[in-house]
Amino acid sequence: MLNQQTALDLTFQALADPGRRAMLERLSRGPAAVSELAQPLTMSLPAVLQHLNVLETAGLVTSQKTGRIRTCQIAGSGLSAAQAWLADRRAEWEARFDRLETYLNGLQEEDRNGCV
């Protein structure tokens, strides 16, 4: 559980930065060289590399160096843990809202029957 939580923390920390999210958006359209990822961002190439390292550590991106060019792509299962965690939270809240709805409907029914 601790390793899963650490991976989840790394994922959300990686997604917390708008520059990293922009990189992921670009990579969602296909692999890209680091220089291509850096082009629309207002940061230095070393800063882009640091951000990519965060994304790689979180398991969201993989990279491969061929000659002098490093190409990055989205890791297939990188968001799985975050997606599962969010789905679990959503299911919990939906169950709570369903119970609240049932309770409120019961109160409404009692009110209509004059039992209050």
Short mmCIF file of C-alpha atoms in Angstrom, two decimals:
data_model
loop_
_atom_site.label_atom_id
_atom_site.label_comp_id
_atom_site.label_asym_id
_atom_site.label_seq_id
_atom_site.Cartn_x
_atom_site.Cartn_y
_atom_site.Cartn_z
CA MET A 1 0.00 0.00 0.00
CA LEU A 2 2.84 2.40 0.80
CA ASN A 3 4.41 1.96 -2.65
CA GLN A 4 1.03 2.45 -4.30
CA GLN A 5 0.47 5.62 -2.27
CA THR A 6 3.94 6.92 -3.15
CA ALA A 7 3.27 6.30 -6.84
CA LEU A 8 -0.06 8.09 -6.56
CA ASP A 9 1.60 11.04 -4.80
CA LEU A 10 4.23 11.25 -7.55
CA THR A 11 1.52 11.20 -10.21
CA PHE A 12 -0.50 14.00 -8.65
CA GLN A 13 2.63 16.05 -7.95
CA ALA A 14 3.64 15.66 -11.59
CA LEU A 15 0.18 16.71 -12.77
CA ALA A 16 0.14 19.73 -10.45
CA ASP A 17 2.36 21.80 -12.74
CA PRO A 18 0.78 23.49 -15.79
CA GLY A 19 3.97 23.16 -17.83
CA ARG A 20 4.08 19.41 -17.26
CA ARG A 21 0.39 19.12 -18.13
CA ALA A 22 1.10 21.02 -21.36
CA MET A 23 3.87 18.55 -22.17
CA LEU A 24 1.51 15.64 -21.54
CA GLU A 25 -1.14 17.23 -23.75
CA ARG A 26 1.40 17.53 -26.57
CA LEU A 27 2.59 13.95 -26.04
CA SER A 28 -1.01 12.70 -26.16
CA ARG A 29 -0.84 13.43 -29.90
CA GLY A 30 2.30 11.29 -30.30
CA PRO A 31 6.01 11.14 -29.46
CA ALA A 32 8.03 14.36 -29.54
CA ALA A 33 11.62 15.47 -29.19
CA VAL A 34 12.53 17.45 -26.08
CA SER A 35 13.22 20.53 -28.21
CA GLU A 36 9.69 20.29 -29.65
CA LEU A 37 8.22 20.03 -26.15
CA ALA A 38 10.25 23.03 -25.02
CA GLN A 39 9.30 25.26 -27.95
CA PRO A 40 5.90 26.57 -26.74
CA LEU A 41 6.99 26.82 -23.09
CA THR A 42 8.58 29.86 -21.52
CA MET A 43 11.38 27.97 -19.79
CA SER A 44 14.93 26.96 -20.50
CA LEU A 45 15.86 23.60 -21.96
CA PRO A 46 17.41 22.46 -18.63
CA ALA A 47 14.13 23.33 -16.89
CA VAL A 48 12.18 21.32 -19.47
CA LEU A 49 14.50 18.37 -18.83
CA GLN A 50 13.87 18.65 -15.08
CA HIS A 51 10.11 18.64 -15.68
CA LEU A 52 10.43 15.63 -17.95
CA ASN A 53 12.40 13.87 -15.22
CA VAL A 54 9.49 14.46 -12.82
CA LEU A 55 7.08 13.02 -15.41
CA GLU A 56 9.34 10.00 -15.96
CA THR A 57 9.75 9.39 -12.21
CA ALA A 58 5.97 9.44 -11.86
CA GLY A 59 5.71 6.86 -14.65
CA LEU A 60 3.76 9.17 -16.95
CA VAL A 61 6.41 9.53 -19.67
CA THR A 62 9.19 7.44 -21.14
CA SER A 63 12.09 8.72 -23.20
CA GLN A 64 14.66 7.29 -25.54
CA LYS A 65 17.84 8.90 -26.76
CA THR A 66 19.00 8.29 -30.32
CA GLY A 67 22.19 10.15 -31.08
CA ARG A 68 21.74 13.67 -29.76
CA ILE A 69 17.94 13.62 -29.84
CA ARG A 70 15.84 12.53 -26.85
CA THR A 71 12.32 11.54 -27.84
CA CYS A 72 9.53 11.30 -25.27
CA GLN A 73 6.20 9.53 -25.29
CA ILE A 74 3.37 8.94 -22.87
CA ALA A 75 3.69 5.78 -20.78
CA GLY A 76 0.69 3.56 -21.44
CA SER A 77 -0.32 2.80 -17.87
CA GLY A 78 1.02 5.93 -16.18
CA LEU A 79 -2.34 7.34 -15.18
CA SER A 80 -3.93 4.03 -14.16
CA ALA A 81 -3.33 4.45 -10.42
CA ALA A 82 -4.69 8.00 -10.39
CA GLN A 83 -7.68 6.98 -12.50
CA ALA A 84 -8.47 4.07 -10.16
CA TRP A 85 -8.11 6.28 -7.07
CA LEU A 86 -10.44 8.91 -8.55
CA ALA A 87 -12.97 6.24 -9.57
CA ASP A 88 -12.97 4.88 -6.00
CA ARG A 89 -13.57 8.35 -4.55
CA ARG A 90 -16.35 8.98 -7.06
CA ALA A 91 -18.03 5.66 -6.20
CA GLU A 92 -17.88 6.51 -2.48
CA TRP A 93 -19.47 9.93 -3.02
CA GLU A 94 -22.14 8.56 -5.34
CA ALA A 95 -23.04 5.94 -2.71
CA ARG A 96 -23.28 8.69 -0.07
CA PHE A 97 -25.52 10.81 -2.31
CA ASP A 98 -27.71 7.76 -3.01
CA ARG A 99 -28.11 7.14 0.74
CA LEU A 100 -28.91 10.83 1.30
CA GLU A 101 -31.49 10.73 -1.50
CA THR A 102 -33.11 7.64 0.04
CA TYR A 103 -33.20 9.31 3.45
CA LEU A 104 -34.69 12.56 2.08
CA ASN A 105 -37.27 10.65 0.05
CA GLY A 106 -38.24 8.80 3.24
CA LEU A 107 -38.68 12.10 5.10
CA GLN A 108 -40.73 13.48 2.24
CA GLU A 109 -42.95 10.38 2.26
CA GLU A 110 -43.44 10.65 6.04
CA ASP A 111 -44.35 14.32 5.63
CA ARG A 112 -46.94 13.47 2.96
CA ASN A 113 -48.45 10.78 5.18
CA GLY A 114 -48.60 13.12 8.15
CA CYS A 115 -46.28 11.00 10.26
CA VAL A 116 -44.05 13.86 11.33
#
